Coordinates of C-alpha atoms (C1' of nucleotides) in Angstrom, one line a residue:
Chain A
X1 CA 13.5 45.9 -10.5
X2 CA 13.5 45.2 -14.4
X3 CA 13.9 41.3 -14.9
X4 CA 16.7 40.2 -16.3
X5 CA 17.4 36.8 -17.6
X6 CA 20.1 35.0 -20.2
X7 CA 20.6 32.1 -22.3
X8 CA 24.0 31.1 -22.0
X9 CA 25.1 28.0 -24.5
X10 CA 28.1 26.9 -25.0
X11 CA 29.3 26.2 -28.7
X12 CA 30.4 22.8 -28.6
X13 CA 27.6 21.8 -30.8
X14 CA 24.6 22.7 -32.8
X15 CA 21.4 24.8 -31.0
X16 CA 19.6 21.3 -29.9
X17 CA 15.7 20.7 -29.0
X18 CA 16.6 21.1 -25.0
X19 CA 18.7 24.3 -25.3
X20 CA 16.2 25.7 -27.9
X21 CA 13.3 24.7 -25.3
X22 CA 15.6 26.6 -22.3
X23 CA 16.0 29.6 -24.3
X24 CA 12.4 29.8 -25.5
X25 CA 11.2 29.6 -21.9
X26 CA 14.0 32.3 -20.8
X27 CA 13.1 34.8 -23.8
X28 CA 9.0 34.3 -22.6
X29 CA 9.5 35.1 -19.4
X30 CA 11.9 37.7 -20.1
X31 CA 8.8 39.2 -23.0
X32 CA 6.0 38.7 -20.3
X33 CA 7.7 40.5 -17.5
X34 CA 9.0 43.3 -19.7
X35 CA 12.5 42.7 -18.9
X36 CA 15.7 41.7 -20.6
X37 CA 16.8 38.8 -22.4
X38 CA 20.8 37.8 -23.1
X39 CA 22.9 36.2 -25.0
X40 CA 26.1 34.6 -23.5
X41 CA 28.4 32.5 -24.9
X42 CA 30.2 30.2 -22.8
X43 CA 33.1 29.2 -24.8
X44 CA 35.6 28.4 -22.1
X45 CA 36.0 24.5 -23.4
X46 CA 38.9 25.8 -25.8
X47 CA 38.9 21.8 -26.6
X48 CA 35.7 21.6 -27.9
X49 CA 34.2 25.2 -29.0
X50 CA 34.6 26.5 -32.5
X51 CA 33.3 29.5 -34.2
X52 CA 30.6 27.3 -36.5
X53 CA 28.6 26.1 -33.6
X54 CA 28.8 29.2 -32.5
X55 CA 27.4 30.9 -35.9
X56 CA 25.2 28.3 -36.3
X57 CA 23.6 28.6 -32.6
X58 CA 23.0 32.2 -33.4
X59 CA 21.4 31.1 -36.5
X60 CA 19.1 29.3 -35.0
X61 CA 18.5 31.6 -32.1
X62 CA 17.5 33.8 -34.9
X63 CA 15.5 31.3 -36.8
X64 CA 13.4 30.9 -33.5
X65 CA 13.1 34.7 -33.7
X66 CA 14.2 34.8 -29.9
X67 CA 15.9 38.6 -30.4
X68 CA 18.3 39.2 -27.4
X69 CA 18.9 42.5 -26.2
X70 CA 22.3 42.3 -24.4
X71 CA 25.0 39.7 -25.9
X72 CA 26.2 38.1 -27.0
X73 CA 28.8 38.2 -24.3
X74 CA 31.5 35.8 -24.5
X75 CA 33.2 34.3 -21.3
X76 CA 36.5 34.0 -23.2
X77 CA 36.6 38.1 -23.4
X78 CA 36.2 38.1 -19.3
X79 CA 39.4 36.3 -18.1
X80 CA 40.8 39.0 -16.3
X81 CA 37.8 39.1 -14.6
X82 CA 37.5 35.4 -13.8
X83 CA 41.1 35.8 -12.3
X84 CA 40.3 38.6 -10.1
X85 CA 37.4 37.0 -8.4
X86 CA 39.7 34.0 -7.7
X87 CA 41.9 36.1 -6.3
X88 CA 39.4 37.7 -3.9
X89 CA 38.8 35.0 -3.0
X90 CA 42.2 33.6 -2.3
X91 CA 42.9 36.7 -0.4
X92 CA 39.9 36.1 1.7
X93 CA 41.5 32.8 2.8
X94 CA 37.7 31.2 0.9
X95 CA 39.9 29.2 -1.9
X96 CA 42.9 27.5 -1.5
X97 CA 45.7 25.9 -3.8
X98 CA 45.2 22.3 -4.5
X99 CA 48.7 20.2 -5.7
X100 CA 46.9 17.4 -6.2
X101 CA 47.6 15.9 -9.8
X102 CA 44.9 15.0 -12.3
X103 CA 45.8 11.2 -11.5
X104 CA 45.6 11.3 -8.0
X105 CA 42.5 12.7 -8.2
X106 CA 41.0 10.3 -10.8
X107 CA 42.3 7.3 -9.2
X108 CA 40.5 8.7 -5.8
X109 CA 37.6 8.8 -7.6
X110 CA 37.5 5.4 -8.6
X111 CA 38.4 4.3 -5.0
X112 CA 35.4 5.7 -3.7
X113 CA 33.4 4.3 -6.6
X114 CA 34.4 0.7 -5.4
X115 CA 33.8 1.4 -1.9
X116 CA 30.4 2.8 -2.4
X117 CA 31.4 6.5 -1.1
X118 CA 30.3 9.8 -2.9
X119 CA 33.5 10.7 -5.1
X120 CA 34.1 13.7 -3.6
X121 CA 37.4 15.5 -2.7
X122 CA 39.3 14.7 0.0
X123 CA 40.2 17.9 1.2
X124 CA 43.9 17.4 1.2
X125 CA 45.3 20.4 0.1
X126 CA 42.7 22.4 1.7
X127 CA 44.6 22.9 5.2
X128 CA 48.0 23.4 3.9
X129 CA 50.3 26.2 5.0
X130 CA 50.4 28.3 1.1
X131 CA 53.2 28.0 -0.2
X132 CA 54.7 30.7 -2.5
X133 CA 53.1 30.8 -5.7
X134 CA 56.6 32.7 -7.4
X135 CA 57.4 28.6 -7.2
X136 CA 55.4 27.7 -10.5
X137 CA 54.3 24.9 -8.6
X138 CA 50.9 23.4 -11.1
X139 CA 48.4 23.9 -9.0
X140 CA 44.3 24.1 -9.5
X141 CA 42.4 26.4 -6.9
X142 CA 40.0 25.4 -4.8
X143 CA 36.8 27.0 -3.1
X144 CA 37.1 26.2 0.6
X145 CA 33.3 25.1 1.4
X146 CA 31.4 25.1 4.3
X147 CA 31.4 21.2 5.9
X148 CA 28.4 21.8 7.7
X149 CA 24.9 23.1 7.4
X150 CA 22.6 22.9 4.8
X151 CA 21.9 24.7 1.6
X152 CA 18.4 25.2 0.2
X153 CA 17.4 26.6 -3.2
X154 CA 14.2 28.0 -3.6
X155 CA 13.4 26.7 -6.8
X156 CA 10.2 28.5 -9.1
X157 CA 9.2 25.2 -11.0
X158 CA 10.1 22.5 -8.2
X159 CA 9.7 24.5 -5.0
X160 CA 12.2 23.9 -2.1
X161 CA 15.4 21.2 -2.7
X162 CA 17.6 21.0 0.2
X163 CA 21.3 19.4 -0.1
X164 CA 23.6 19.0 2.6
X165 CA 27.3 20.8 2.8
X166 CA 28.8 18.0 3.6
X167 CA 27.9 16.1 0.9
X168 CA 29.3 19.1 -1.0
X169 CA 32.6 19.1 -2.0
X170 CA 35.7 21.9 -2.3
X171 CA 35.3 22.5 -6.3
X172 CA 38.2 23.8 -8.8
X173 CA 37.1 27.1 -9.6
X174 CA 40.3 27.5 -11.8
X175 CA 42.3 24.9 -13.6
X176 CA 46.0 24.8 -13.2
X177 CA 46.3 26.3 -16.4
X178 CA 44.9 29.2 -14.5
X179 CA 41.7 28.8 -16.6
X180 CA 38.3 29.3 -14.3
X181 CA 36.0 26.6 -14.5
X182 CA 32.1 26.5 -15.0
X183 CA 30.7 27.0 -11.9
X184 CA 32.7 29.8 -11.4
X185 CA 32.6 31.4 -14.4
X186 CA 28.5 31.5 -14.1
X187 CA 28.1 33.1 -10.9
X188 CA 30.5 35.7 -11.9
X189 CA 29.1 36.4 -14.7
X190 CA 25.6 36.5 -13.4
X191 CA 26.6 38.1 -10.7
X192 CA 27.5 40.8 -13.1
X193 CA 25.0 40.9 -15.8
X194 CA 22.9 41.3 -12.6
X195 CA 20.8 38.4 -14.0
X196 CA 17.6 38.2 -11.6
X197 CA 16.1 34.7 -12.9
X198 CA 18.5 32.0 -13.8
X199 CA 16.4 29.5 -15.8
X200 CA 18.3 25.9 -17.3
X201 CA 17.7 22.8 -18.0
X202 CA 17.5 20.8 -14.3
X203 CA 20.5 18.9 -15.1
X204 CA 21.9 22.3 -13.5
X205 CA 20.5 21.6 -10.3
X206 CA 22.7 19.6 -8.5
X207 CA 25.2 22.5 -9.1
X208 CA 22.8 25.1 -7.6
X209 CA 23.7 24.7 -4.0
X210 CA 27.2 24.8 -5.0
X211 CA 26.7 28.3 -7.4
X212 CA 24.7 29.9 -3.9
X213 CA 27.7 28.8 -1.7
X214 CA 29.9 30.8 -4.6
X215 CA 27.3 33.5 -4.1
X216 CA 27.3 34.0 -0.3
X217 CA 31.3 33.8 -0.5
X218 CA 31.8 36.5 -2.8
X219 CA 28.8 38.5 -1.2
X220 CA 26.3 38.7 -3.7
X221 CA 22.4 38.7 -3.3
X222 CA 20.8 35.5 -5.2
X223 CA 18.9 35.5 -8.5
X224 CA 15.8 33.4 -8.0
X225 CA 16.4 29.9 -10.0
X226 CA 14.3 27.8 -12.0
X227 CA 15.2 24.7 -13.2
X228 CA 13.1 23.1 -16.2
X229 CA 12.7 19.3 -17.0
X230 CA 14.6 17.7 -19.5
X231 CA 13.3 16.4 -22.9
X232 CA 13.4 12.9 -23.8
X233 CA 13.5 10.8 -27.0
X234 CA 11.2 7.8 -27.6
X235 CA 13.2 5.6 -25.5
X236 CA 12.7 7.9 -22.2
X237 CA 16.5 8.7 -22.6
X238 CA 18.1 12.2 -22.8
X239 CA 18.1 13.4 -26.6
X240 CA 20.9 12.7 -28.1
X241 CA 22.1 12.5 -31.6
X242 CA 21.1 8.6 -32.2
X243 CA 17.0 9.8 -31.8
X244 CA 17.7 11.6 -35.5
X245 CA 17.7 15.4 -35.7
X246 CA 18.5 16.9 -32.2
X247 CA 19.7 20.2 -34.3
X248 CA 16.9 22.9 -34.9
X249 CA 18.2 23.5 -37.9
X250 CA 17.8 20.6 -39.0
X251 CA 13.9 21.2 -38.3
X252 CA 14.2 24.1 -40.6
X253 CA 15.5 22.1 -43.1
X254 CA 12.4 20.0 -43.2
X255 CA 10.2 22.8 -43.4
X256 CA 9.2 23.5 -40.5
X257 CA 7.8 27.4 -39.5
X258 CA 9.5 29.5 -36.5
X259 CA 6.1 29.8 -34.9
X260 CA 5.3 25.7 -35.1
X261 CA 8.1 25.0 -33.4
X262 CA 8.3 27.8 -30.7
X263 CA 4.4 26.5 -30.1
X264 CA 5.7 23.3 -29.6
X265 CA 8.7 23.5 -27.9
X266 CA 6.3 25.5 -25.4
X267 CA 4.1 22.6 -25.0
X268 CA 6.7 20.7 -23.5
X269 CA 6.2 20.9 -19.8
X270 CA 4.0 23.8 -20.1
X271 CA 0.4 23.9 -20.6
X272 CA -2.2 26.6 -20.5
X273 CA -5.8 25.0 -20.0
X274 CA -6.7 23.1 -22.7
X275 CA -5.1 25.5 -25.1
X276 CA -3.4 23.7 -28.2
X277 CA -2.5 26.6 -30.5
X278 CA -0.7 29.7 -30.2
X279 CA 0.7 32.4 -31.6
X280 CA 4.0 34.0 -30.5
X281 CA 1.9 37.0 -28.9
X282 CA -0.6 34.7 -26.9
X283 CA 2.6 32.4 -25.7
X284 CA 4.7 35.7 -24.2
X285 CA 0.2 36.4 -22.8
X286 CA 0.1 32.8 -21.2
X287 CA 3.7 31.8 -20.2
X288 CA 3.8 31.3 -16.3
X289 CA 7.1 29.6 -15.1
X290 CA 5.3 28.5 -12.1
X291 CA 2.9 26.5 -14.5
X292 CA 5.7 24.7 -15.8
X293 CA 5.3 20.6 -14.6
X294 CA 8.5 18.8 -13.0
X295 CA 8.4 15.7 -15.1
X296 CA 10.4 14.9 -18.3
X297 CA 8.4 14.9 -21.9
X298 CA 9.0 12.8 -24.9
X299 CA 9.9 14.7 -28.0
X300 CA 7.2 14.0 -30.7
X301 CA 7.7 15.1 -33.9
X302 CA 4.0 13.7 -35.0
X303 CA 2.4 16.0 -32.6
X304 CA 5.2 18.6 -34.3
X305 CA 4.1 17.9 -37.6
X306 CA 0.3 18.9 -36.4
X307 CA 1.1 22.1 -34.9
X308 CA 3.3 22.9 -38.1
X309 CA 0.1 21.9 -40.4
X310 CA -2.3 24.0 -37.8
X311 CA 0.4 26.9 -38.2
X312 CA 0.5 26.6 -42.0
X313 CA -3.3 26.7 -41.9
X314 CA -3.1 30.8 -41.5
X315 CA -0.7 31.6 -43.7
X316 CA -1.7 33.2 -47.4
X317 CA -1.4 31.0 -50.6
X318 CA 1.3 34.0 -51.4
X319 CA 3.4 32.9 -47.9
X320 CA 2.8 29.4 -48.4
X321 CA 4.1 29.8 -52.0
X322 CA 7.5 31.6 -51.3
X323 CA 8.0 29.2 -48.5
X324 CA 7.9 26.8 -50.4
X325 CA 10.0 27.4 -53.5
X326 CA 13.3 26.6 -51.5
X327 CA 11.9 23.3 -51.4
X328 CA 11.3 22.7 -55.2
X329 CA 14.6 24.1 -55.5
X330 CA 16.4 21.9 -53.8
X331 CA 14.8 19.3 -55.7
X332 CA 16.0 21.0 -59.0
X333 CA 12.7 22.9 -59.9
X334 CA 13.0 26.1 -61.2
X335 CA 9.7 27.7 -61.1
X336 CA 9.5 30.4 -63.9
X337 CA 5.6 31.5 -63.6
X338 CA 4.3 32.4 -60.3
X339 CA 0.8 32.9 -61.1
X340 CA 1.0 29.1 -61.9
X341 CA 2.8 27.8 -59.3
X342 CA 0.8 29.6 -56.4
X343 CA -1.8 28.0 -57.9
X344 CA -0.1 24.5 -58.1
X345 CA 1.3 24.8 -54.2
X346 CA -2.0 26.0 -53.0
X347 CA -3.9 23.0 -54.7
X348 CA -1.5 21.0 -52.7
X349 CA -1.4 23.2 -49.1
X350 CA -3.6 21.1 -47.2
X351 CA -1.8 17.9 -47.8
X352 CA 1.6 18.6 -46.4
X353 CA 2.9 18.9 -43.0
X354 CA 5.6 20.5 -43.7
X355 CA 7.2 23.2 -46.5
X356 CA 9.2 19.9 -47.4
X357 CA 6.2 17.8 -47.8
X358 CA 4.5 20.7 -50.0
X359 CA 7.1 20.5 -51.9
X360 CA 7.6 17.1 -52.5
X361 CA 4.0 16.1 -53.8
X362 CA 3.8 19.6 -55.6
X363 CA 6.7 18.4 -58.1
X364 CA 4.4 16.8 -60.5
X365 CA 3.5 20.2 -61.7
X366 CA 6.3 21.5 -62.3
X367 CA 8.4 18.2 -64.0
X368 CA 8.5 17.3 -67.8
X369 CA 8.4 14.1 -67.3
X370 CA 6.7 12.4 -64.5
X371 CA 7.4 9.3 -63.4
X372 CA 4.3 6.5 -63.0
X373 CA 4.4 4.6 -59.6
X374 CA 4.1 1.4 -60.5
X375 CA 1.3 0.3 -58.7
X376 CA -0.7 3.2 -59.4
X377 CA 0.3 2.0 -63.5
X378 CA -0.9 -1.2 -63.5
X379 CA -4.1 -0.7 -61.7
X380 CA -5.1 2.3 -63.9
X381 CA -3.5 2.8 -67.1
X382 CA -4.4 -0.8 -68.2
X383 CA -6.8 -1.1 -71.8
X384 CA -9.8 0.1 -69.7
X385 CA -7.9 3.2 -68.4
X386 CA -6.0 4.2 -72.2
X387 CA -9.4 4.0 -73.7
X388 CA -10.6 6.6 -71.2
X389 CA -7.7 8.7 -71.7
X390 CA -8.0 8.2 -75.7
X391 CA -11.4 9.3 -75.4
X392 CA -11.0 12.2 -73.1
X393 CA -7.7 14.0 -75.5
X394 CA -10.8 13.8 -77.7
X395 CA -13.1 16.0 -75.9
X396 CA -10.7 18.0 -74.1
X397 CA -8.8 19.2 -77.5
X398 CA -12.4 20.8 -78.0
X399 CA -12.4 23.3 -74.9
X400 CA -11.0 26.4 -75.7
X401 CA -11.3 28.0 -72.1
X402 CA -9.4 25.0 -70.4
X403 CA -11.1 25.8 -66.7
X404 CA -12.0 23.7 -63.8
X405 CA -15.7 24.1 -65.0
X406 CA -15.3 23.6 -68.2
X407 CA -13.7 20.1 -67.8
X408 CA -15.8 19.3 -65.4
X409 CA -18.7 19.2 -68.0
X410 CA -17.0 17.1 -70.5
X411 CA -16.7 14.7 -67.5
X412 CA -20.2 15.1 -66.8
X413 CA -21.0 14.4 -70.2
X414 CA -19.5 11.4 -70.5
X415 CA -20.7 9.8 -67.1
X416 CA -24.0 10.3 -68.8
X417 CA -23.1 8.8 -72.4
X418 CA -21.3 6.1 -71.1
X419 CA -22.7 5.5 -67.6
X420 CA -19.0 5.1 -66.2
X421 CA -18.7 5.9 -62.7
X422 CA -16.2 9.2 -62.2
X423 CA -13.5 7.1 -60.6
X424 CA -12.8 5.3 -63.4
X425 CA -12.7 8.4 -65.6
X426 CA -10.6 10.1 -62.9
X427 CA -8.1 7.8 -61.4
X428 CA -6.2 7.1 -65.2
X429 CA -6.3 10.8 -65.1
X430 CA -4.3 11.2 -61.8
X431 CA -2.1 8.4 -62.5
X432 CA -1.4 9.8 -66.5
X433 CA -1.2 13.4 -64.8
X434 CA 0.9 13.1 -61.0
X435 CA 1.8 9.7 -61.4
X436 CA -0.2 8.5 -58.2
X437 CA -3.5 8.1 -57.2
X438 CA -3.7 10.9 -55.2
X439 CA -3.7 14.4 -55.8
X440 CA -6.2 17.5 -55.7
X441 CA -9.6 17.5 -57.3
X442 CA -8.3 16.4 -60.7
X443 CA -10.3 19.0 -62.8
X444 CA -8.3 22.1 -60.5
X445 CA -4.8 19.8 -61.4
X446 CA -5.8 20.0 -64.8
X447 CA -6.6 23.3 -65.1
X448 CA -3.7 24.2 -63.1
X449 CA -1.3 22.1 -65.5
X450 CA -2.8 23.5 -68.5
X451 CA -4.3 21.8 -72.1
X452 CA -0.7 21.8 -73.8
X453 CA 0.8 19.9 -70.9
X454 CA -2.6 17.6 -69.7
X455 CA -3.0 16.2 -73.5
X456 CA 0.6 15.6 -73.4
X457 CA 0.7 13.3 -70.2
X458 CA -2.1 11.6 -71.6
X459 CA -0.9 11.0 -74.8
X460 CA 2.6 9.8 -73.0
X461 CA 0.7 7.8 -70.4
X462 CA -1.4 5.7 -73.3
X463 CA 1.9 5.1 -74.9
X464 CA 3.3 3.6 -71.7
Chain B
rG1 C1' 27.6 3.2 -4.8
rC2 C1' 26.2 8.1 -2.9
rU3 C1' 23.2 12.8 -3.4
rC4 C1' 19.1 15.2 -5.6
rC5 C1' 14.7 14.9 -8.6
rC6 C1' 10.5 12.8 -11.2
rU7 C1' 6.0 9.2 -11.7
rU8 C1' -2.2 11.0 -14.7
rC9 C1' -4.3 7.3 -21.6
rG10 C1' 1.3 4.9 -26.4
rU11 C1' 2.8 10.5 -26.4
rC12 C1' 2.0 16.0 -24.8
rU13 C1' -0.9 17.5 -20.9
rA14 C1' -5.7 19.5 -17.6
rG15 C1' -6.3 18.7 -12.6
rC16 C1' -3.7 22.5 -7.4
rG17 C1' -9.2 17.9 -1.0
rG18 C1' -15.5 17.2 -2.8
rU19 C1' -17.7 19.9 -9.6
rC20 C1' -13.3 13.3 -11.7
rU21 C1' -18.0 7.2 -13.2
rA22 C1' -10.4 11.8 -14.5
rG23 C1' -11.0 16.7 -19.3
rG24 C1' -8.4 18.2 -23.9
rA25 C1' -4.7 17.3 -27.9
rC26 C1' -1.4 14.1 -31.1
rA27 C1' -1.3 9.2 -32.9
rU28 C1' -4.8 4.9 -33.9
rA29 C1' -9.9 2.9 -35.7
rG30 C1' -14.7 3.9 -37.8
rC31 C1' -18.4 7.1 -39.9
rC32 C1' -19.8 11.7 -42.6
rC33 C1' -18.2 14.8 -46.8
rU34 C1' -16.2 12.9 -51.6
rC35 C1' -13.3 11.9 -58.3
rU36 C1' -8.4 9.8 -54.9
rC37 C1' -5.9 11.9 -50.8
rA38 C1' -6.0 15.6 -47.4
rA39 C1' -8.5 19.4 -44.6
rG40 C1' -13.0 19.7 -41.8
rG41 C1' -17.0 17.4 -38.7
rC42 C1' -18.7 13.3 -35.6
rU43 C1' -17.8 8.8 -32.9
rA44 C1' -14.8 4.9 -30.7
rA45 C1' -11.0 2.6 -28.2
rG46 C1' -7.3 4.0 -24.8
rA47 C1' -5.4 6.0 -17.6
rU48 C1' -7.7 0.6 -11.6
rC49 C1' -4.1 8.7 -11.6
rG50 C1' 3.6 3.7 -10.5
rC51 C1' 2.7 0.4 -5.9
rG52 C1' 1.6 -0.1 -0.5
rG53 C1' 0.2 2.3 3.8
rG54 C1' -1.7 6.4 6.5
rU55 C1' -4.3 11.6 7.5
rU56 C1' -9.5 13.0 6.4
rC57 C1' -16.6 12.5 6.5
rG58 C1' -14.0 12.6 1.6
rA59 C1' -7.4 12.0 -2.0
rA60 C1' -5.0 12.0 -8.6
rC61 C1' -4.4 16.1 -5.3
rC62 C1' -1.6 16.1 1.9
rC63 C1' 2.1 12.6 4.8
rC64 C1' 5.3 8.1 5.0
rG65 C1' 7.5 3.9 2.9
rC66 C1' 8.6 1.0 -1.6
rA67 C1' 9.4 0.3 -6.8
rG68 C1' 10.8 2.2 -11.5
rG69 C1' 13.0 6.1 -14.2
rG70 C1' 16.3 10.4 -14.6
rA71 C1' 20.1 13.8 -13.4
rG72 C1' 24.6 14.9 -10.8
rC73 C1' 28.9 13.1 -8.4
rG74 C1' 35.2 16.3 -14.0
rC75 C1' 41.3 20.7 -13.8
rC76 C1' 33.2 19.6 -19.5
rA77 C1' 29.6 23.1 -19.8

RNA sequence: GCUCCCUUCGUCUAGCGGUCUAGGACAUAGCCCUCUCAAGGCUAAGAUCGCGGGUUCGAACCCCGCAGGGAGCGCCA
């Protein structure tokens, strides 16, 4: 049998690090094993889901490049469905009709709370003679549970977990607006996307025993289940908004590749050996759900930032180039020669972590004007440093092939004539040319920058 | 409170009874390279394997307690 497994978010919110990092693991698996990978949207929380999250989970899906092949299905489309199931079940005497109002129920809860009980239903409408529904009576159904025995799920990643049915309560499986609920809704549709691995975050798992009760009672084989460990921020807390971008998009936005952050993402509670790197290809070769550990990881977005510059190592000065131009745009840089400002970025490549980064100390290239750092002014564009600068419009003015080796010999030269050590000829340069103090080899920014726009800065830097 | 789960350097992890005086990676520090900064190379520091008991000739690995942390306990998903 063809595996066959889905991601199934809910659009209530932006594609986050932990559902990226469950659907990653799912789409592996389902690459690895040859089977199927899809796409459900659970947007039964009318409340909370909107069509945004939902376009901009998809986005991100497809920023991931995690291609589903089924999907995406959407639970709101399967009501009728839902509502026969319940029925069955209701027929079958294996649900019941619970009267009990919201209030009551809440106010039961906090009972139990205080008394240091499991808040768990009662089971007071479970026994009752039915009444006839032609009444219009609100009421929520409930899935008449077993009381005893106990309830095991074979778990892939965490091996056996037992609960017991008693500590297991009769669950809604449909509102009284007639609405199913969660834990109804996914065994019915996994029952019927005939999904063979169900793989989740394990915040899931203390709702597994309850899904495999739903599954005996509606007589459907199991799927195996896997339940992966949560990611953490800093703090050893779930991730949440107040740890900074939670949203992969966001991670795109700082210029981040696809493959960096799949790599990553993979990393967390996964490891093969002492492997570091890899490339889509070799992940789908090396994913193993049983290798995945049981503990929760931190989120790291140095260790992110490495794999993004190790990713960014492989690419052509061509890639990095149009990668990067959405950068300078944003930052209002219009670059009209490409020839120079391949050049420019790739002069720059090795510095930045990310596209956003490139970008950023690429921009001295490309501005007019650039701005001095103060620092970097006063330590190097003092008498000392204009006199260098004086000297070097000079001799540069005389090259007619501005290249890299060209200016490097006037340097040369006048190291030898004036027995100046290089970085004092070269730091005024840097400063007078980027701004800062740091930059690429200054004769390839020169060169790159051109004699026109190098005499200029000069001749604007000694007027400073 | 109750139920379930987790626990190896700051962080991600290797380890699946002897090869562990615990390996790799990020971050940190230093050195080399060098016109600055990176990249790259080398080195250092950093984990009494949460704690306490067992089992065993032998335990990070198996068992039992304890502690800490997490998740769930919704007419949310």
């Amino acid at each position: 049998m063809t595996c066959r497994v889905r991601f199934a978010p809910s659009p209530t919110g932006n594609l986050h690090i932990g559902g990226a990092r469950t659907a990653l693991f799912n789409y592996l698996f389902a690459r690895k094993k040859g089977g199927k990978f899809i796409l459900r949207i659970e947007d039964t929380d009318i409340e909370r889901s909107t069509k945004e999250f939902e376009k901009s989970i998809l986005e991100g899906m497809r920023w991931l490049e995690m291609e589903w092949d089924e999907g995406p299905i959407y639970q709101m489309q399967r009501m009728d469905r839902y509502k026969a199931k319940v029925q069955e079940l209701l027929d079958a005497g294996k649900a019941y009709r619970c009267y009990c109002t919201a209030q009551e129920l809440e106010a039961k809860r906090q009972l139990a709370m205080k008394e240091g009980r499991k808040p768990k239903y009662d089971g007071k409408c479970r026994d009752l003679e039915p009444r006839n529904p032609s009444t219009q009576e609100r009421c929520s159904i409930r899935f008449k549970a077993p009381t005893e025995g106990t309830t095991v799920v074979h778990d892939i990643c965490r091996g056996d977990v037992s609960f017991e049915n008693k500590e297991l309560d009769d669950l809604i499986i449909a509102r009284s607006d007639g609405t199913p609920t969660y834990n109804f809704t996914v065994v019915v549709d996994d029952m019927d996307m005939q999904i063979t691995h169900v793989i989740r975050g394990d915040d899931h798992i203390n709702n597994t025993p309850r899904q495999i009760l739903l599954y005996e009672a509606l007589g459907f084989p199991l799927p195996q289940f896997a339940h992966l460990p949560m990611i953490f921020g800093p703090d050893k807390k779930k991730l949440s908004k107040r740890h900074g971008a939670v949203s992969v998009i966001e991670y795109q936005e700082q210029g981040f590749l696809p493959s960096a952050m799949q790599n990553y993402l993979a990393r967390l509670g996964w490891a093969h050996g002492d492997q570091e790197i890899f490339t889509k290809e070799e992940l789908i070769q090396a994913f193993d759900l049983e290798q995945v550990g049981k503990s929760p990881s931190v989120f790291d977005i140095e260790k992110l930032k490495w794999v993004n510059s190790q990713h960014m190592l492989k690419l052509s000065n061509d890639e990095i180039f149009d990668r990067t131009v959405p950068f300078l745009e944003k930052r209002g840089i219009k670059v009209n020669d490409r020839t120079m400002g391949i050049k420019a970025v790739t002069s720059e490549r090795e510095r930045g972590r990310t596209f956003d980064e490139l970008a950023e100390i690429s921009t001295f290239y490309f501005r007019d004007v650039i701005e001095f750092d103060p620092k970097s002014k006063d330590k190097w564009l003092n008498d000392e440093g204009k006199k260098t600068l004086s000297v070097l419009v000079e001799r540069l003015s005389g090259i007619e092939d501005f290249s890299d080796h060209n200016i490097g010999e006037v340097f040369k030269k006048l190291i030898e004539e004036t027995g100046k050590k290089m970085l004092d000829l070269a730091q005024p340069c840097r400063v007078a040319l980027t701004g800062t103090t740091v930059s690429p080899g200054i004769y390839e920014v020169m060169a790159i920058l051109g004699k026109d726009a190098v005499l200029n800065r000069f001749k604007r830097a000694i007027a400073a």
